Amino acid sequence: MRPIVSLAEGERISELGDVGPASREIDARGRLVLPGCVDLHTHLASTPTFKPLDDFEHGTRAAIAGGVTTVVSMVYQEDGSLRRGIERGMRDAGRSLADFAFHVVVTDPSDSARAELLGLVRDGHAGLKVFMVSPRFVERRADYALLLRAAAEARAVVAIHAEDHAIIAARTATLHASGRTGVQHFPESRPVEAEVKAVVEAVDLAESTEAAIYLVHLSSRAALDAVREGKRRARVFGETRPLYLYLTRAQFDRPDAALWVGQPPLREPDDVAAVWAALADETLDTVGTDHIPHTRAAKLAPGLSFDRIPPGVSNLETLLPMLYSEGVRTGRLTITRLVEVLATAPARIAGMYPRKGVLAVGSDADVVVFDPHVRRTIRAADLHSACDYDPYEGWDVTGWPESVISRGEIVFDRGDIRAHVGRGRFVSRSAAT
Ligand SMILES: [Zn+2]
């Protein structure tokens, strides 16, 4: 087999193909040489009231060890100001090992927040996030529509958590009233119909405002059908997250089910099949981790009702190897499609393409040398997240990153993190392409 050779001069790729001798050579025979992955959905930044277990330093250790060289983190509007949230994110990201950018969560879609948009986009912050699942969305629907219209004009993409607040609130109240507050009731508190109703409403909003929307963590067949239909009439991108590819609601029969609590909940085997099919047929554009782990103790704290368990899990380090092992090796995804959903499409949607997401002359030299044959058993103790458990503990995986290069620098090599804290750089975003 002829080795693939690429040459990074400085931080960018200057030549591809059969290049001459270099000062440093990596033998990639028998390996896959992939563009660094771009994760459009993480929660590594703090808020005034919350400090994540995996902050930028710990989260991006896990990221680069898993081949993710660019992370996009949520930051939250602060004291009414979108920019203040981004400034906090920038401070936190001062400890990032990976390159980074932000989506800013809009909790108060005020006139002044809308007025900030053009300036933010000019400064490379072309991403917002809206939680339809929040009661505020219900109270301020008209203002959120104005926000989406302003985002369309500013050419910012709007990430949307699509679950219907009213349905979930009603289900939760009914379960509580009958004393069914245990974690096993979490899935029924957030039914598929809540996801579908919100997806349809989000697509309607995208159609009427002409905003580009990015529907995060899609989990069910019916929601994916709504996305498929929505893509015909509006600018709609779709994301799923790893949990929905590998696990089902059966997890909630376990006594430690709280370890897998995330929003939306795990679904049925038929939904898992639909998520795989939607990744292959391009209804889904990306897999984003929604990385936000909490310790076992926090997840399993005694007496927590199902709606009080902190949602979210760790996923940055296993994103690429599990999708390779469970997707490419099983024939459910081609390797080309894996690169699209983990690198190229997220870079395009984030407005970072072709700087990120592709191996091309002029692009940042973000490269994963991936060993497709190595076998590993996932153990939290071997991973770089600060979390003390992994949602896939004990899974056998074939294929793992061997070396990871970020802007020409070897940041991970055969198990060792080589990057220094704070080397990550802000990646300016423009409009989605
Ligand atoms: Zn999230």
Short mmCIF file of C-alpha atoms and ligand atoms in Angstrom, two decimals:
data_model
loop_
_atom_site.label_atom_id
_atom_site.label_comp_id
_atom_site.label_asym_id
_atom_site.label_seq_id
_atom_site.Cartn_x
_atom_site.Cartn_y
_atom_site.Cartn_z
CA MET A 1 0.00 0.00 0.00
CA ARG A 2 1.32 3.39 -1.02
CA PRO A 3 1.59 5.78 1.91
CA ILE A 4 -0.54 8.91 1.85
CA VAL A 5 1.75 11.86 2.31
CA SER A 6 0.77 15.34 3.33
CA LEU A 7 3.01 18.20 4.25
CA ALA A 8 2.19 20.86 6.73
CA GLU A 9 4.29 23.96 6.50
CA GLY A 10 3.66 26.19 9.46
CA GLU A 11 0.05 25.75 10.47
CA ARG A 12 -1.51 25.03 7.11
CA ILE A 13 -1.35 22.30 4.54
CA SER A 14 0.95 23.45 1.78
CA GLU A 15 1.05 20.35 -0.40
CA LEU A 16 -0.83 17.09 -0.70
CA GLY A 17 0.15 13.89 -2.45
CA ASP A 18 3.61 12.73 -3.32
CA VAL A 19 5.74 15.37 -1.63
CA GLY A 20 9.48 15.33 -1.11
CA PRO A 21 11.40 14.53 2.07
CA ALA A 22 10.32 16.50 5.11
CA SER A 23 12.04 17.48 8.33
CA ARG A 24 9.63 15.25 10.17
CA GLU A 25 7.79 12.27 8.69
CA ILE A 26 5.01 10.14 10.11
CA ASP A 27 4.67 6.67 8.71
CA ALA A 28 0.95 6.27 8.10
CA ARG A 29 1.05 2.99 6.23
CA GLY A 30 -1.97 0.92 7.18
CA ARG A 31 -3.57 3.95 8.80
CA LEU A 32 -6.39 6.24 7.75
CA VAL A 33 -5.44 9.90 7.40
CA LEU A 34 -8.51 11.99 8.20
CA PRO A 35 -9.24 15.68 8.74
CA GLY A 36 -9.52 16.68 12.40
CA CYS A 37 -13.10 16.36 13.63
CA VAL A 38 -15.22 19.42 14.40
CA ASP A 39 -17.72 19.06 17.24
CA LEU A 40 -20.47 21.63 16.91
CA HIS A 41 -22.06 20.89 20.26
CA THR A 42 -20.23 21.02 23.58
CA HIS A 43 -20.75 22.70 26.94
CA LEU A 44 -17.23 23.53 28.09
CA ALA A 45 -17.80 27.16 29.10
CA SER A 46 -18.98 28.28 32.52
CA THR A 47 -21.95 30.48 33.38
CA PRO A 48 -22.25 32.78 36.40
CA THR A 49 -23.90 29.88 38.26
CA PHE A 50 -22.34 26.79 36.70
CA LYS A 51 -18.84 25.46 36.27
CA PRO A 52 -18.68 22.35 34.10
CA LEU A 53 -16.81 19.26 35.30
CA ASP A 54 -15.12 19.17 31.90
CA ASP A 55 -14.08 22.77 31.36
CA PHE A 56 -12.09 23.85 28.31
CA GLU A 57 -8.90 22.32 29.65
CA HIS A 58 -10.26 18.89 30.56
CA GLY A 59 -12.83 18.73 27.79
CA THR A 60 -10.32 19.52 25.08
CA ARG A 61 -7.84 16.98 26.45
CA ALA A 62 -10.54 14.42 25.78
CA ALA A 63 -11.29 16.07 22.43
CA ILE A 64 -7.79 15.95 20.98
CA ALA A 65 -7.17 12.45 22.32
CA GLY A 66 -10.25 11.45 20.32
CA GLY A 67 -9.32 13.28 17.11
CA VAL A 68 -11.57 16.31 17.66
CA THR A 69 -9.40 19.34 16.89
CA THR A 70 -12.13 22.01 16.91
CA VAL A 71 -14.90 22.40 19.47
CA VAL A 72 -17.87 24.75 19.47
CA SER A 73 -19.13 25.45 22.99
CA MET A 74 -22.38 26.92 24.16
CA VAL A 75 -22.08 30.17 26.08
CA TYR A 76 -25.03 31.95 27.71
CA GLN A 77 -26.36 35.46 27.34
CA GLU A 78 -25.30 37.26 30.53
CA ASP A 79 -27.02 40.27 32.13
CA GLY A 80 -29.02 40.60 28.93
CA SER A 81 -25.90 40.83 26.79
CA LEU A 82 -24.91 38.23 24.19
CA ARG A 83 -21.42 39.65 23.97
CA ARG A 84 -20.85 39.32 27.69
CA GLY A 85 -21.55 35.58 27.41
CA ILE A 86 -19.02 35.30 24.60
CA GLU A 87 -16.46 37.26 26.61
CA ARG A 88 -16.83 34.74 29.43
CA GLY A 89 -16.41 31.91 26.92
CA MET A 90 -13.27 33.56 25.56
CA ARG A 91 -11.80 33.80 29.06
CA ASP A 92 -12.63 30.16 29.81
CA ALA A 93 -11.24 29.04 26.46
CA GLY A 94 -7.92 30.60 27.39
CA ARG A 95 -7.13 27.12 28.72
CA SER A 96 -8.26 25.24 25.60
CA LEU A 97 -5.95 22.72 23.93
CA ALA A 98 -8.15 22.59 20.83
CA ASP A 99 -9.33 25.36 18.52
CA PHE A 100 -12.72 26.70 19.49
CA ALA A 101 -15.75 28.85 18.69
CA PHE A 102 -19.15 29.51 20.25
CA HIS A 103 -22.90 29.39 19.93
CA VAL A 104 -24.47 31.96 22.23
CA VAL A 105 -27.64 30.81 23.99
CA VAL A 106 -30.31 33.49 23.84
CA THR A 107 -32.39 33.42 27.02
CA ASP A 108 -33.84 36.92 26.59
CA PRO A 109 -34.64 37.71 22.93
CA SER A 110 -34.86 41.44 23.59
CA ASP A 111 -34.51 44.34 21.16
CA SER A 112 -31.01 44.99 22.50
CA ALA A 113 -29.97 41.33 22.03
CA ARG A 114 -31.16 41.49 18.42
CA ALA A 115 -29.28 44.73 17.96
CA GLU A 116 -26.03 43.00 18.98
CA LEU A 117 -26.23 40.41 16.23
CA LEU A 118 -24.61 42.22 13.32
CA GLY A 119 -21.62 43.22 15.42
CA LEU A 120 -21.19 39.70 16.75
CA VAL A 121 -21.30 38.17 13.29
CA ARG A 122 -18.78 40.76 12.10
CA ASP A 123 -16.49 39.54 14.91
CA GLY A 124 -16.82 35.90 13.88
CA HIS A 125 -19.61 34.78 16.21
CA ALA A 126 -22.17 33.60 13.66
CA GLY A 127 -24.05 31.15 15.87
CA LEU A 128 -26.98 31.35 18.28
CA LYS A 129 -28.82 28.75 20.30
CA VAL A 130 -32.45 28.65 21.34
CA PHE A 131 -34.04 26.26 23.85
CA MET A 132 -37.61 25.63 22.70
CA VAL A 133 -37.86 23.34 25.72
CA SER A 134 -37.67 26.35 28.06
CA PRO A 135 -40.83 28.01 29.43
CA ARG A 136 -39.35 31.30 28.21
CA PHE A 137 -39.73 30.13 24.64
CA VAL A 138 -43.45 29.64 25.20
CA GLU A 139 -43.83 33.06 26.82
CA ARG A 140 -41.77 34.91 24.21
CA ARG A 141 -42.59 33.10 20.95
CA ALA A 142 -43.07 36.35 19.01
CA ASP A 143 -39.75 37.74 20.23
CA TYR A 144 -37.97 34.52 19.30
CA ALA A 145 -39.46 34.78 15.81
CA LEU A 146 -38.01 38.29 15.56
CA LEU A 147 -34.68 36.92 16.76
CA LEU A 148 -34.67 34.28 14.02
CA ARG A 149 -35.51 36.93 11.45
CA ALA A 150 -32.61 39.06 12.71
CA ALA A 151 -30.35 35.98 12.59
CA ALA A 152 -31.37 35.40 8.97
CA GLU A 153 -30.46 38.99 8.11
CA ALA A 154 -27.14 38.79 9.98
CA ARG A 155 -26.47 35.34 8.47
CA ALA A 156 -26.06 33.59 11.80
CA VAL A 157 -27.13 29.95 12.12
CA VAL A 158 -29.51 29.17 14.99
CA ALA A 159 -29.02 25.92 16.90
CA ILE A 160 -32.30 24.72 18.37
CA HIS A 161 -33.10 22.29 21.18
CA ALA A 162 -36.45 21.04 19.86
CA GLU A 163 -38.64 19.56 22.57
CA ASP A 164 -42.05 20.98 23.39
CA HIS A 165 -42.19 22.53 26.83
CA ALA A 166 -45.95 22.14 27.37
CA ILE A 167 -46.04 18.41 26.65
CA ILE A 168 -43.06 17.71 28.92
CA ALA A 169 -44.41 19.91 31.73
CA ALA A 170 -47.79 18.17 31.60
CA ARG A 171 -46.27 14.68 31.56
CA THR A 172 -43.91 15.55 34.39
CA ALA A 173 -46.75 16.94 36.52
CA THR A 174 -48.87 13.82 35.96
CA LEU A 175 -46.01 11.52 36.91
CA HIS A 176 -45.19 13.55 40.01
CA ALA A 177 -48.87 13.66 41.08
CA SER A 178 -48.98 9.86 41.10
CA GLY A 179 -45.67 9.50 42.92
CA ARG A 180 -43.84 8.12 39.89
CA THR A 181 -40.71 10.21 40.31
CA GLY A 182 -38.01 7.56 39.82
CA VAL A 183 -35.51 7.69 36.99
CA GLN A 184 -37.28 4.83 35.17
CA HIS A 185 -40.02 7.34 34.35
CA PHE A 186 -37.65 9.80 32.67
CA PRO A 187 -38.29 8.50 29.11
CA GLU A 188 -42.07 8.72 29.40
CA SER A 189 -41.79 12.29 30.72
CA ARG A 190 -40.27 13.38 27.39
CA PRO A 191 -42.14 11.47 24.67
CA VAL A 192 -41.36 11.45 20.96
CA GLU A 193 -44.43 13.62 20.33
CA ALA A 194 -42.76 16.46 22.28
CA GLU A 195 -39.76 16.26 19.96
CA VAL A 196 -41.86 16.07 16.80
CA LYS A 197 -44.10 18.98 17.74
CA ALA A 198 -41.11 21.21 18.41
CA VAL A 199 -39.27 20.14 15.24
CA VAL A 200 -42.31 21.00 13.12
CA GLU A 201 -42.65 24.36 14.85
CA ALA A 202 -38.94 25.08 14.40
CA VAL A 203 -39.13 24.27 10.70
CA ASP A 204 -42.19 26.54 10.35
CA LEU A 205 -40.20 29.31 12.03
CA ALA A 206 -37.22 28.74 9.77
CA GLU A 207 -39.48 28.86 6.75
CA SER A 208 -41.25 32.07 7.75
CA THR A 209 -38.09 33.89 8.92
CA GLU A 210 -35.67 32.41 6.35
CA ALA A 211 -33.24 31.61 9.16
CA ALA A 212 -30.84 28.68 8.85
CA ILE A 213 -31.52 26.35 11.77
CA TYR A 214 -29.45 23.53 13.22
CA LEU A 215 -31.62 21.04 15.09
CA VAL A 216 -29.47 19.47 17.79
CA HIS A 217 -29.55 15.96 19.26
CA LEU A 218 -32.37 14.49 17.15
CA SER A 219 -33.37 11.14 18.60
CA SER A 220 -36.45 9.57 17.04
CA ARG A 221 -37.78 8.21 13.76
CA ALA A 222 -40.79 10.53 13.78
CA ALA A 223 -38.66 13.62 14.43
CA LEU A 224 -36.31 12.61 11.62
CA ASP A 225 -39.27 12.22 9.27
CA ALA A 226 -40.25 15.79 10.18
CA VAL A 227 -36.70 16.98 9.50
CA ARG A 228 -36.68 15.21 6.13
CA GLU A 229 -39.90 16.99 5.20
CA GLY A 230 -38.60 20.27 6.64
CA LYS A 231 -35.46 20.24 4.51
CA ARG A 232 -37.68 20.59 1.43
CA ARG A 233 -39.11 23.91 2.56
CA ALA A 234 -36.55 25.58 4.83
CA ARG A 235 -32.83 25.83 5.57
CA VAL A 236 -32.58 23.01 8.10
CA PHE A 237 -29.52 21.13 9.33
CA GLY A 238 -29.82 18.07 11.58
CA GLU A 239 -27.58 16.69 14.32
CA THR A 240 -27.79 13.54 16.36
CA ARG A 241 -25.58 12.59 19.23
CA PRO A 242 -23.76 9.35 19.93
CA LEU A 243 -26.11 8.09 22.65
CA TYR A 244 -28.95 7.67 20.14
CA LEU A 245 -26.81 5.51 17.87
CA TYR A 246 -25.69 2.99 20.44
CA LEU A 247 -28.17 2.75 23.31
CA THR A 248 -31.89 2.29 23.82
CA ARG A 249 -34.51 2.91 26.44
CA ALA A 250 -33.65 -0.53 27.88
CA GLN A 251 -30.89 1.32 29.73
CA PHE A 252 -33.64 2.71 31.95
CA ASP A 253 -34.37 -0.73 33.37
CA ARG A 254 -31.03 -0.56 35.16
CA PRO A 255 -30.74 0.65 38.75
CA ASP A 256 -28.03 3.11 37.66
CA ALA A 257 -30.12 4.42 34.73
CA ALA A 258 -29.50 8.00 35.81
CA LEU A 259 -26.00 7.72 34.34
CA TRP A 260 -27.60 7.91 30.87
CA VAL A 261 -30.00 10.77 31.50
CA GLY A 262 -29.85 13.32 28.71
CA GLN A 263 -32.42 15.31 26.81
CA PRO A 264 -34.21 13.92 24.86
CA PRO A 265 -34.16 10.46 26.50
CA LEU A 266 -32.94 7.23 24.92
CA ARG A 267 -35.52 5.79 22.52
CA GLU A 268 -36.61 2.43 21.08
CA PRO A 269 -34.55 0.10 18.83
CA ASP A 270 -36.60 1.26 15.82
CA ASP A 271 -35.51 4.84 16.51
CA VAL A 272 -31.87 3.76 16.68
CA ALA A 273 -32.25 2.17 13.23
CA ALA A 274 -33.86 5.37 11.94
CA VAL A 275 -31.00 7.52 13.27
CA TRP A 276 -28.43 5.35 11.46
CA ALA A 277 -30.48 5.50 8.26
CA ALA A 278 -30.82 9.28 8.54
CA LEU A 279 -27.06 9.67 8.93
CA ALA A 280 -26.52 7.64 5.78
CA ASP A 281 -29.24 9.36 3.69
CA GLU A 282 -28.17 12.89 4.74
CA THR A 283 -31.30 13.78 6.69
CA LEU A 284 -28.79 14.17 9.50
CA ASP A 285 -25.79 16.32 8.69
CA THR A 286 -23.63 15.84 11.77
CA VAL A 287 -23.00 13.94 14.98
CA GLY A 288 -22.36 16.37 17.85
CA THR A 289 -21.41 15.15 21.28
CA ASP A 290 -23.42 17.52 23.51
CA HIS A 291 -20.47 16.83 25.82
CA ILE A 292 -21.35 17.75 29.41
CA PRO A 293 -20.46 15.01 31.87
CA HIS A 294 -21.34 14.92 35.56
CA THR A 295 -19.82 12.62 38.16
CA ARG A 296 -21.45 9.32 39.12
CA ALA A 297 -22.26 10.82 42.50
CA ALA A 298 -24.02 13.80 40.92
CA LYS A 299 -26.03 11.60 38.55
CA LEU A 300 -26.92 8.98 41.17
CA ALA A 301 -27.57 11.32 44.11
CA PRO A 302 -30.25 9.69 46.27
CA GLY A 303 -33.73 11.17 46.20
CA LEU A 304 -33.40 13.01 42.87
CA SER A 305 -36.63 12.88 40.92
CA PHE A 306 -36.24 12.10 37.20
CA ASP A 307 -36.51 15.77 36.25
CA ARG A 308 -33.75 16.85 38.68
CA ILE A 309 -30.96 14.55 37.47
CA PRO A 310 -28.31 16.69 35.76
CA PRO A 311 -28.59 15.87 32.05
CA GLY A 312 -25.66 15.03 29.81
CA VAL A 313 -22.73 12.66 29.46
CA SER A 314 -19.14 12.53 28.27
CA ASN A 315 -18.56 11.79 24.58
CA LEU A 316 -15.72 13.82 23.07
CA GLU A 317 -13.01 11.17 23.21
CA THR A 318 -15.14 8.30 21.92
CA LEU A 319 -17.01 10.20 19.18
CA LEU A 320 -14.75 9.21 16.28
CA PRO A 321 -13.60 5.72 17.32
CA MET A 322 -17.12 4.54 18.17
CA LEU A 323 -18.62 5.89 14.96
CA TYR A 324 -15.85 4.18 13.03
CA SER A 325 -16.21 0.92 14.92
CA GLU A 326 -20.00 0.75 15.01
CA GLY A 327 -20.68 2.57 11.73
CA VAL A 328 -17.93 2.03 9.18
CA ARG A 329 -16.84 -1.45 10.24
CA THR A 330 -20.43 -2.70 10.27
CA GLY A 331 -21.11 -1.23 6.82
CA ARG A 332 -23.73 1.23 8.06
CA LEU A 333 -21.64 4.25 7.00
CA THR A 334 -18.92 4.67 4.42
CA ILE A 335 -15.65 6.19 5.58
CA THR A 336 -16.43 9.13 3.28
CA ARG A 337 -19.72 9.69 5.05
CA LEU A 338 -18.03 9.46 8.45
CA VAL A 339 -15.63 12.25 7.43
CA GLU A 340 -18.56 14.33 6.19
CA VAL A 341 -20.59 14.02 9.40
CA LEU A 342 -17.68 14.48 11.81
CA ALA A 343 -15.57 17.06 9.97
CA THR A 344 -16.74 18.57 6.69
CA ALA A 345 -20.42 19.20 7.40
CA PRO A 346 -19.93 20.65 10.90
CA ALA A 347 -17.19 22.93 9.54
CA ARG A 348 -19.53 24.14 6.80
CA ILE A 349 -22.46 24.68 9.15
CA ALA A 350 -20.21 26.54 11.59
CA GLY A 351 -18.91 28.74 8.76
CA MET A 352 -15.32 27.44 9.19
CA TYR A 353 -14.97 25.61 5.89
CA PRO A 354 -12.49 25.19 4.21
CA ARG A 355 -10.21 26.38 7.00
CA LYS A 356 -11.48 23.41 9.02
CA GLY A 357 -13.10 20.09 8.11
CA VAL A 358 -11.05 19.08 5.08
CA LEU A 359 -7.56 18.00 4.03
CA ALA A 360 -6.79 20.53 1.33
CA VAL A 361 -3.98 22.88 0.42
CA GLY A 362 -4.46 26.08 2.42
CA SER A 363 -6.58 24.44 5.13
CA ASP A 364 -5.36 24.27 8.71
CA ALA A 365 -3.19 21.19 9.13
CA ASP A 366 -5.61 19.40 11.48
CA VAL A 367 -5.00 15.72 10.84
CA VAL A 368 -5.94 12.46 12.52
CA VAL A 369 -3.77 9.42 11.85
CA PHE A 370 -6.27 6.71 12.68
CA ASP A 371 -5.38 3.09 13.28
CA PRO A 372 -8.37 1.12 11.97
CA HIS A 373 -7.22 -2.20 13.43
CA VAL A 374 -6.31 -1.48 17.04
CA ARG A 375 -8.75 -2.92 19.58
CA ARG A 376 -9.66 -1.15 22.77
CA THR A 377 -12.12 -1.67 25.56
CA ILE A 378 -13.59 1.61 26.75
CA ARG A 379 -12.71 2.37 30.36
CA ALA A 380 -13.25 5.75 31.95
CA ALA A 381 -9.94 5.34 33.75
CA ASP A 382 -8.11 5.34 30.40
CA LEU A 383 -9.89 8.41 29.05
CA HIS A 384 -9.07 12.09 29.52
CA SER A 385 -12.39 13.51 30.67
CA ALA A 386 -12.52 14.56 34.33
CA CYS A 387 -15.61 12.34 34.67
CA ASP A 388 -15.36 9.14 36.71
CA TYR A 389 -17.53 7.03 34.42
CA ASP A 390 -18.10 6.64 30.70
CA PRO A 391 -21.51 5.92 29.14
CA TYR A 392 -19.90 3.14 27.06
CA GLU A 393 -17.84 1.54 29.83
CA GLY A 394 -16.82 -1.95 28.73
CA TRP A 395 -17.57 -1.52 24.99
CA ASP A 396 -15.09 -3.17 22.67
CA VAL A 397 -14.06 -0.83 19.90
CA THR A 398 -11.90 -1.46 16.86
CA GLY A 399 -10.08 1.62 15.56
CA TRP A 400 -8.60 4.50 17.54
CA PRO A 401 -6.63 7.69 16.81
CA GLU A 402 -2.89 7.05 16.87
CA SER A 403 -1.63 10.60 16.34
CA VAL A 404 -3.49 13.89 16.14
CA ILE A 405 -2.10 17.06 14.58
CA SER A 406 -3.58 20.51 15.15
CA ARG A 407 -2.34 23.37 12.96
CA GLY A 408 0.79 21.41 12.18
CA GLU A 409 1.60 20.55 15.79
CA ILE A 410 1.46 16.97 17.07
CA VAL A 411 -0.93 17.35 20.00
CA PHE A 412 -1.59 13.67 20.71
CA ASP A 413 0.66 10.73 19.98
CA ARG A 414 0.21 7.08 20.95
CA GLY A 415 -1.68 7.80 24.11
CA ASP A 416 0.18 10.92 25.18
CA ILE A 417 -1.21 14.43 25.20
CA ARG A 418 1.51 16.67 23.80
CA ALA A 419 -0.40 19.93 23.64
CA HIS A 420 0.05 22.65 26.21
CA VAL A 421 -2.83 24.31 27.98
CA GLY A 422 -3.95 27.44 26.18
CA ARG A 423 -2.62 26.58 22.72
CA GLY A 424 -6.12 26.45 21.24
CA ARG A 425 -7.16 29.39 19.12
CA PHE A 426 -10.48 31.08 18.39
CA VAL A 427 -11.84 30.19 14.97
CA SER A 428 -13.80 33.01 13.43
CA ARG A 429 -17.15 31.87 12.03
CA SER A 430 -18.95 33.18 9.01
CA ALA A 431 -22.30 32.17 7.53
CA ALA A 432 -23.10 28.48 7.15
CA THR A 433 -22.42 27.01 3.72
ZN ZN B 1 -26.42 20.69 24.57
#
